[in-house]
Each structure stands twice: as structure tokens, then as C-alpha cells.
Amino acid sequence: MTSFDLAGARVLVTGAAGFVGSHLCERLIAAGAAVVGVDNLSTGRMDNLRGLADHGSFDFEHRDVTMPFRFPGRLDAILHLASPAAPGDYLAQPLATLRAGSVGTLNMAETARVKDATLLLASTSEVYGDPLEHPQTESYLGNVNPIGPRSVYDEAKRFAEAVTAQAGRDGVKTAIARIFNTYGPRMSERDSRVVPTFIRQACLGLPLTVAGDGSQTRSLCFVDDTVDGLVRLLTSGHTAPVNIGGTTEVTVLDLAHLIRRACGSSSPVIFVDLPQDDPHRRRPDITTARTILGWTPKTGLPEGLARTIACQRDRTPAQAVAL
Ligand code: NAD
């Protein structure tokens, strides 16, 4: 294992203008790194990087990681987050999603090799598909439908893990974070994931649309905790995949009621069709993160939801109504 110090490091973050990427850039800079953020702004937005716009340790490049990629100067680490991530986004951009996970990751692995930089891949719990093992340990190989609509994301990330693992065998320093459902401020107002969808519906007085009977579970992690896990993983030198996620399992129906109450909304809860291949249960086993990284999520759901709701409420009514 070779760990490295962030102070003075030059770090490339792909997907920097996205939800997780923008928080990550701030955290890396606070730890003393100089950050170059790259994003094609397909789902991210510059507004997420507003706090870094004039920061001397931050540069932004509007680029697509799937295009031929040459990067001038020294580079100590690449954190590869660029990919549509919300189901509404990857279903709307299926081929771009496959390209981000495949060509984009090949480009980042090659850049890491040339620069002798550490490559950290932002993978996902979706590599476990609709899991037959619960909770999911990193050794579980998954239950993914390779031809279902979600496969453009799930299989792209599985391919990305394969690329990263091969780069590791070829001598590149690598890390793989399997991120579970993360929520928090700056999720796009159009984000189709469950937390921003319920908040949006509750705030607009619309029915909260629960898929199926709502008994399916999610384990949510607040973005500050996820970012903390990513930074710890990057600096640890640990190369095998690590689950980063919350361990408190909540049913989607309970989550709808929780968010409705937290928003002070009287919206009804209604039931809609379950999307194909929707995972029934999700909860990470975080023993590896706990023991190797000393990481556990710290932010409880009520606090995390309150901070997320406050941010989403800040949006102008015009933006909200246009959803
Ligand atoms: P996001 O959509 O907010 O951010 C993704 C960013 O990548 C966006 O800014 C987008 O414009 C950019 N991007 C997409 N394709 C690109 C390309 N070809 N070139 C350059 N930039 C590109 O999503 P997020 O929730 O912030 O997710 C970030 C990463 O974390 C993704 O890789 C996602 O798979 C992973 N992840 C997130 C979660 C979660 O719950 N948020 C869970 C598991 C994994």
C-alpha cells in the first residue's frame, strides 16, 4: 500500500460540477490540494462550483472525458466521477453513460499511468444489481441484468471497475469506491433519485409517488460523509473495492412519510409502477471502510434531510414549477 498526502497534491476531479463532485472539490482544496475540475456539464452545472470560482487552488475545464484526453503538467491523483448517475439521466443518455464508464475510464486509467497518478473510481452499489446477498459485502459478485434498461449504468460501472482493476495489475495505483445512495444539498432540481423527487413533490404540494408498495429499502448516506469516505480511501493506498454508504435501512414508503413531515407538506402518497430491475433491498456491509479507513457515516437522516430540504427550497419558484 502506498498512501499519499493531499497537502500540495495536484488532483483531477472528473464530474466536478456534479452533486458529489462539487462537494469533493471543496473538501480536497480544504485539505491543501490544488484541484482541476473537468466536466462536460451534461448533468452538472457551474452553479455547484460557485464557491470555488475565484479560488486560487481551483481550475475548471469544460471537457468530455470520453474524448481523446491529454493533460498537461503534473498530476498526483484522478478521482473519476464523470457519469450520468440518476436513473432519469442515464436512461435519457444511455450511450453517453456507457461511454463515460468505458471510454472515459480507459482514458482516465491511461492518464493515471502516464502521470504516475493514483486513480480513484467512483463506482456504485449498482454493481450488485438486485442483490441476492444482504447486506452486500465487497466480495458479493452481484445480480445484474446485463440487457435491462438499467444495465447502461450498472454494466458501464462494472466495466469501469474491470478497467481500474486491470490498471492496478499493470502497476497503476488504484482505488474503487462502491458508493451507495448519497443525498444532500446541490442535487439537481430535476434529479429523479428518491430523496430529491420526494422533496420536490412535497414542496410543490404534489402527490409523493412511491414505486411498487414502497417496501423496497434504501440505505442513505449524507454527501459530507460520502466525500469523507472518498478522501480517506484516496489517501489510504487501499486498492480493493470499498463500500461507502449508510447502514440505516429505510423503506421507500417510510422515507416518503419522513420527507413529507419534514417539509410540513400535506401532499398525499400514491403508488406507481415499480421500474424494471429496481433493487428490492440495499444495505452496505461497511466493515472494510470501518476497519481500513476508520470511516463511518456521522450524519443522521433527520439532520441530513433538513439540510437537503433547506437547499432545495432555496430554488426559485420558476425553476421548481418548470419541473
Ligand atoms: P451528477 O450527475 O450530479 O454528477 C455527474 C457529473 O459528471 C455531472 O456534473 C456531469 O455533467 C458529469 N459528466 C457526465 N458525463 C461526463 C463526461 N463524459 N465527461 C465529463 N463530465 C461528465 O451525479 P452524482 O450523484 O454527483 O454522481 C457522481 C459520481 O458518483 C458518478 O460517477 C456516480 O455514478 C457515482 N455515484 C453516485 C451515487 C449517488 O448516490 N449520488 C451513488 C453511487 C455512485
Coordinates of C-alpha atoms and ligand atoms in Angstrom, one line a residue:
M1 CA 0.0 0.0 0.0
T2 CA 1.3 3.5 -0.8
S3 CA -0.7 6.3 0.8
F4 CA -0.2 9.9 -0.1
D5 CA -0.6 13.3 1.4
L6 CA -3.2 15.7 -0.1
A7 CA -1.3 18.8 1.0
G8 CA 0.4 20.2 -2.1
A9 CA -1.0 17.4 -4.3
R10 CA -2.4 18.3 -7.8
V11 CA -5.7 16.4 -8.3
L12 CA -8.0 16.0 -11.2
V13 CA -11.7 15.5 -10.4
T14 CA -13.9 14.4 -13.3
G15 CA -17.6 15.2 -12.9
A16 CA -16.6 18.2 -10.8
A17 CA -19.7 20.2 -11.5
G18 CA -22.0 17.4 -10.3
F19 CA -23.6 16.9 -7.0
V20 CA -20.9 14.7 -5.3
G21 CA -18.0 16.1 -7.4
S22 CA -18.5 19.7 -6.3
H23 CA -18.5 18.8 -2.6
L24 CA -15.4 16.7 -3.2
C25 CA -13.5 19.5 -4.9
E26 CA -14.2 21.7 -1.9
R27 CA -13.0 19.0 0.5
L28 CA -9.8 18.4 -1.4
I29 CA -9.0 22.0 -1.6
A30 CA -9.6 22.4 2.2
A31 CA -7.1 19.6 2.7
G32 CA -4.5 21.6 0.8
A33 CA -4.7 20.1 -2.7
A34 CA -4.8 22.0 -6.0
V35 CA -7.8 20.8 -8.0
V36 CA -8.6 20.8 -11.7
G37 CA -12.2 20.1 -12.2
V38 CA -13.3 18.6 -15.5
D39 CA -17.0 18.3 -16.6
N40 CA -19.0 18.3 -19.8
L41 CA -22.0 19.9 -17.9
S42 CA -24.3 17.2 -19.2
T43 CA -26.0 16.8 -15.8
G44 CA -23.8 19.1 -13.6
R45 CA -23.9 22.8 -13.5
M46 CA -21.4 25.6 -12.9
D47 CA -23.5 27.0 -10.1
N48 CA -22.4 24.0 -8.0
L49 CA -18.9 25.3 -8.2
R50 CA -19.8 28.9 -7.4
G51 CA -18.0 28.8 -4.0
L52 CA -14.7 27.9 -5.8
A53 CA -15.0 30.2 -8.8
D54 CA -12.3 32.6 -7.6
H55 CA -10.3 30.2 -5.5
G56 CA -6.6 30.2 -6.4
S57 CA -6.4 26.4 -5.9
F58 CA -9.2 25.6 -8.3
D59 CA -9.3 25.5 -12.1
F60 CA -12.2 24.3 -14.3
E61 CA -12.0 22.8 -17.7
H62 CA -15.2 22.2 -19.8
R63 CA -14.2 18.8 -21.3
D64 CA -15.7 15.4 -22.1
V65 CA -13.7 12.5 -20.6
T66 CA -14.7 10.3 -23.5
M67 CA -12.9 12.4 -26.0
P68 CA -9.1 12.0 -26.6
F69 CA -7.6 13.2 -23.3
R70 CA -4.2 14.8 -22.9
F71 CA -3.5 16.6 -19.7
P72 CA -0.6 19.0 -19.3
G73 CA 1.6 19.1 -16.2
R74 CA 2.0 17.1 -13.0
L75 CA -0.9 15.1 -11.6
D76 CA -0.9 13.1 -8.4
A77 CA -4.4 11.7 -8.4
I78 CA -7.5 11.4 -10.6
L79 CA -10.9 11.0 -9.0
H80 CA -13.1 9.8 -11.8
L81 CA -16.8 10.7 -11.1
A82 CA -17.9 11.7 -14.6
S83 CA -21.0 9.8 -15.5
P84 CA -24.7 10.4 -15.5
A85 CA -25.8 8.9 -12.2
A86 CA -29.6 9.5 -11.6
P87 CA -31.8 6.9 -13.4
G88 CA -33.6 9.7 -15.2
D89 CA -30.2 10.9 -16.6
Y90 CA -28.7 7.6 -17.6
L91 CA -32.0 6.4 -19.2
A92 CA -32.1 9.7 -21.2
Q93 CA -28.4 9.4 -22.1
P94 CA -27.8 5.6 -22.4
L95 CA -25.0 5.6 -24.9
A96 CA -23.2 8.6 -23.2
T97 CA -23.4 6.6 -19.9
L98 CA -21.9 3.5 -21.5
R99 CA -19.2 5.7 -23.0
A100 CA -18.4 7.5 -19.7
G101 CA -17.9 4.2 -17.9
S102 CA -16.0 2.6 -20.7
V103 CA -14.1 5.0 -22.9
G104 CA -14.0 7.6 -20.1
T105 CA -12.5 5.2 -17.6
L106 CA -10.0 3.9 -20.2
N107 CA -8.9 7.5 -20.8
M108 CA -8.5 8.2 -17.1
A109 CA -6.6 4.9 -16.5
E110 CA -4.2 5.8 -19.3
T111 CA -3.8 9.3 -18.0
A112 CA -3.1 7.9 -14.5
R113 CA -0.5 5.6 -16.0
V114 CA 1.3 8.3 -17.9
K115 CA 1.3 10.7 -15.0
D116 CA 2.1 8.0 -12.3
A117 CA -1.1 9.3 -10.5
T118 CA -3.5 7.4 -8.3
L119 CA -6.8 6.6 -10.0
L120 CA -9.9 6.5 -7.7
L121 CA -13.0 5.3 -9.5
A122 CA -16.4 6.3 -8.2
S123 CA -18.2 3.1 -8.7
T124 CA -21.6 2.2 -7.3
S125 CA -23.8 -0.2 -5.3
E126 CA -25.5 -0.8 -8.7
V127 CA -22.7 -3.2 -9.5
Y128 CA -24.5 -5.5 -7.0
G129 CA -27.7 -5.2 -9.1
D130 CA -30.8 -6.5 -7.3
P131 CA -28.7 -8.3 -4.7
L132 CA -29.3 -11.8 -3.5
E133 CA -27.0 -11.3 -0.6
H134 CA -27.9 -8.9 2.2
P135 CA -26.2 -6.8 3.4
Q136 CA -23.8 -6.5 0.5
T137 CA -20.1 -7.2 1.2
E138 CA -17.5 -6.3 -1.3
S139 CA -16.9 -9.9 -2.2
Y140 CA -20.5 -10.3 -3.4
L141 CA -20.4 -10.5 -7.2
G142 CA -23.8 -9.1 -7.9
N143 CA -27.0 -9.9 -9.7
V144 CA -27.2 -7.6 -12.7
N145 CA -29.5 -8.0 -15.7
P146 CA -27.0 -7.2 -18.5
I147 CA -29.7 -6.3 -21.0
G148 CA -32.2 -4.4 -18.9
P149 CA -32.6 -0.7 -19.2
R150 CA -30.5 0.0 -16.0
S151 CA -27.7 -2.0 -17.5
V152 CA -26.3 1.0 -19.3
Y153 CA -25.3 2.3 -15.9
D154 CA -24.7 -0.9 -14.0
E155 CA -22.6 -2.6 -16.6
A156 CA -20.7 0.6 -17.5
K157 CA -19.7 0.8 -13.9
R158 CA -18.8 -2.9 -13.8
F159 CA -16.7 -2.4 -16.9
A160 CA -15.1 0.7 -15.2
E161 CA -14.2 -1.5 -12.3
A162 CA -12.6 -4.0 -14.6
V163 CA -10.6 -1.3 -16.3
T164 CA -9.5 0.1 -12.9
A165 CA -8.6 -3.4 -11.6
Q166 CA -6.5 -4.1 -14.7
A167 CA -4.8 -0.8 -14.5
G168 CA -3.9 -1.8 -10.9
R169 CA -2.4 -5.1 -12.1
D170 CA -0.5 -3.1 -14.7
G171 CA 1.1 -1.0 -11.9
V172 CA -1.2 2.0 -11.6
K173 CA -2.1 2.9 -8.0
T174 CA -5.9 2.5 -7.9
A175 CA -8.9 2.7 -5.6
I176 CA -12.5 1.7 -6.1
A177 CA -15.3 3.2 -4.1
R178 CA -18.7 1.5 -4.3
I179 CA -20.9 4.4 -3.4
F180 CA -24.4 3.7 -2.1
N181 CA -27.4 6.1 -2.3
T182 CA -26.0 9.5 -1.4
Y183 CA -28.1 12.6 -0.9
G184 CA -27.6 16.2 0.1
P185 CA -27.6 19.8 -1.0
R186 CA -26.9 20.5 -4.7
M187 CA -28.7 17.5 -6.1
S188 CA -30.2 18.9 -9.3
E189 CA -33.8 20.0 -9.0
R190 CA -34.6 17.7 -11.9
D191 CA -32.8 14.7 -10.2
S192 CA -35.0 11.6 -10.4
R193 CA -33.5 9.9 -7.3
V194 CA -35.8 9.2 -4.5
V195 CA -34.8 11.9 -2.0
P196 CA -34.9 15.0 -4.3
T197 CA -38.0 13.6 -6.0
F198 CA -40.0 13.3 -2.7
I199 CA -38.7 16.7 -1.6
R200 CA -39.7 18.4 -4.8
Q201 CA -43.2 16.7 -4.8
A202 CA -43.7 17.6 -1.1
C203 CA -42.7 21.2 -1.6
L204 CA -44.9 21.7 -4.6
G205 CA -47.9 20.1 -2.9
L206 CA -47.9 17.2 -5.5
P207 CA -48.5 13.6 -4.6
L208 CA -45.4 11.7 -3.5
T209 CA -45.0 8.9 -6.0
V210 CA -43.9 5.7 -4.2
A211 CA -42.8 2.9 -6.6
G212 CA -44.4 -0.5 -6.0
D213 CA -45.7 -1.0 -2.5
G214 CA -42.8 1.0 -1.1
S215 CA -41.4 -1.9 0.9
Q216 CA -38.1 -1.8 -1.0
T217 CA -35.3 -0.4 1.1
R218 CA -32.5 2.1 0.6
S219 CA -29.6 3.0 2.9
L220 CA -28.9 6.7 2.5
C221 CA -25.7 8.5 3.2
F222 CA -25.3 12.2 3.5
V223 CA -22.9 13.7 1.0
D224 CA -20.4 15.1 3.6
D225 CA -20.0 11.5 4.9
T226 CA -19.6 10.0 1.4
V227 CA -17.0 12.6 0.5
D228 CA -15.1 11.9 3.7
G229 CA -15.1 8.3 2.8
L230 CA -13.7 9.0 -0.7
V231 CA -10.9 11.2 0.6
R232 CA -10.0 8.6 3.3
L233 CA -9.9 5.9 0.6
L234 CA -7.8 8.0 -1.8
T235 CA -5.2 8.7 0.9
S236 CA -5.2 5.1 2.3
G237 CA -3.5 3.3 -0.5
H238 CA -6.1 0.5 -0.3
T239 CA -6.7 -1.0 -3.7
A240 CA -9.6 -3.4 -3.4
P241 CA -13.2 -2.1 -3.7
V242 CA -14.7 -0.5 -0.6
N243 CA -18.4 0.1 0.1
I244 CA -19.2 3.6 1.1
G245 CA -22.7 4.0 2.3
G246 CA -25.2 4.5 5.1
T247 CA -26.2 1.5 7.1
T248 CA -29.6 2.6 8.3
E249 CA -32.1 0.9 6.1
V250 CA -35.3 2.7 5.4
T251 CA -38.2 1.6 3.3
V252 CA -39.2 3.9 0.4
L253 CA -42.6 4.3 1.9
D254 CA -41.3 5.3 5.3
L255 CA -38.9 7.8 3.5
A256 CA -41.9 9.4 1.7
H257 CA -43.7 9.9 5.0
L258 CA -40.5 11.2 6.7
I259 CA -39.9 13.8 3.9
R260 CA -43.5 14.8 3.8
R261 CA -43.4 15.6 7.5
A262 CA -40.0 17.3 7.3
C263 CA -41.3 19.5 4.5
G264 CA -44.5 20.3 6.5
S265 CA -46.5 19.1 3.5
S266 CA -49.9 17.7 3.2
S267 CA -49.3 16.0 -0.1
P268 CA -50.9 12.6 -0.5
V269 CA -48.7 9.5 -1.0
I270 CA -49.6 7.5 -4.1
F271 CA -48.3 4.2 -5.6
V272 CA -46.9 3.9 -9.1
D273 CA -45.4 1.0 -11.1
L274 CA -42.0 -0.3 -9.9
P275 CA -39.3 0.4 -12.5
Q276 CA -37.8 -2.7 -14.2
D277 CA -34.9 -4.3 -12.2
D278 CA -35.5 -2.0 -9.2
P279 CA -33.3 -3.4 -6.4
H280 CA -35.5 -4.7 -3.6
R281 CA -33.0 -4.4 -0.7
R282 CA -29.9 -2.3 -0.4
R283 CA -27.6 -2.0 2.6
P284 CA -23.8 -2.0 2.5
D285 CA -21.6 -4.0 4.8
I286 CA -19.1 -1.3 5.7
T287 CA -16.7 -3.4 7.8
T288 CA -13.9 -2.7 5.3
A289 CA -14.4 1.0 5.4
R290 CA -14.7 1.0 9.2
T291 CA -11.6 -1.1 9.7
I292 CA -9.3 0.0 6.9
L293 CA -10.3 3.7 6.6
G294 CA -11.7 4.3 10.1
W295 CA -14.8 5.6 8.4
T296 CA -18.4 5.5 9.5
P297 CA -21.2 7.9 8.4
K298 CA -21.9 10.6 11.0
T299 CA -24.9 12.5 9.8
G300 CA -28.3 11.1 10.8
L301 CA -31.2 11.1 8.4
P302 CA -33.3 13.9 10.1
E303 CA -30.3 16.3 10.0
G304 CA -29.3 15.3 6.5
L305 CA -32.8 15.7 5.2
A306 CA -33.3 19.0 6.9
R307 CA -30.1 20.4 5.2
T308 CA -31.1 18.9 1.8
I309 CA -34.7 20.3 2.1
A310 CA -33.3 23.8 3.0
C311 CA -31.2 23.8 -0.1
Q312 CA -33.9 22.6 -2.4
R313 CA -36.3 25.1 -1.0
D314 CA -33.9 27.9 -1.9
R315 CA -34.6 27.4 -5.6
T316 CA -36.7 29.9 -7.3
P317 CA -40.4 29.0 -7.8
A318 CA -40.0 29.5 -11.5
Q319 CA -37.3 26.7 -11.6
A320 CA -39.4 24.4 -9.4
V321 CA -42.6 24.9 -11.4
A322 CA -40.8 24.1 -14.7
L323 CA -40.0 20.6 -13.5
Ligands
NAD1 P1 -24.2 14.1 -11.1 O1 -25.0 13.8 -12.3 O2 -24.6 15.2 -10.2 O3 -22.6 14.3 -11.5 C1 -22.0 13.7 -12.5 C2 -21.2 14.7 -13.3 O4 -20.5 14.1 -14.3 C3 -22.0 15.8 -13.9 O5 -21.5 17.1 -13.5 C4 -21.9 15.6 -15.4 O6 -22.1 16.8 -16.1 C5 -20.5 14.9 -15.5 N1 -20.3 14.1 -16.7 C6 -21.1 13.1 -17.1 N2 -20.6 12.6 -18.3 C7 -19.4 13.3 -18.5 C8 -18.4 13.2 -19.5 N3 -18.5 12.3 -20.5 N4 -17.3 14.0 -19.4 C9 -17.2 14.9 -18.4 N5 -18.2 15.1 -17.4 C10 -19.2 14.2 -17.5 O7 -24.1 12.7 -10.2 P2 -23.5 12.4 -8.8 O8 -24.6 11.9 -7.9 O9 -22.7 13.6 -8.3 O10 -22.5 11.2 -9.1 C11 -21.1 11.4 -9.2 C12 -20.5 10.0 -9.4 O11 -20.7 9.2 -8.2 C13 -21.0 9.2 -10.6 O12 -19.9 8.5 -11.2 C14 -21.9 8.2 -9.9 O13 -22.0 7.0 -10.7 C15 -21.3 8.0 -8.6 N6 -22.3 7.6 -7.6 C16 -23.1 8.5 -7.1 C17 -24.1 8.0 -6.2 C18 -25.1 8.9 -5.5 O14 -26.0 8.5 -4.8 N7 -25.0 10.2 -5.7 C19 -24.2 6.6 -5.9 C20 -23.3 5.8 -6.5 C21 -22.3 6.2 -7.3

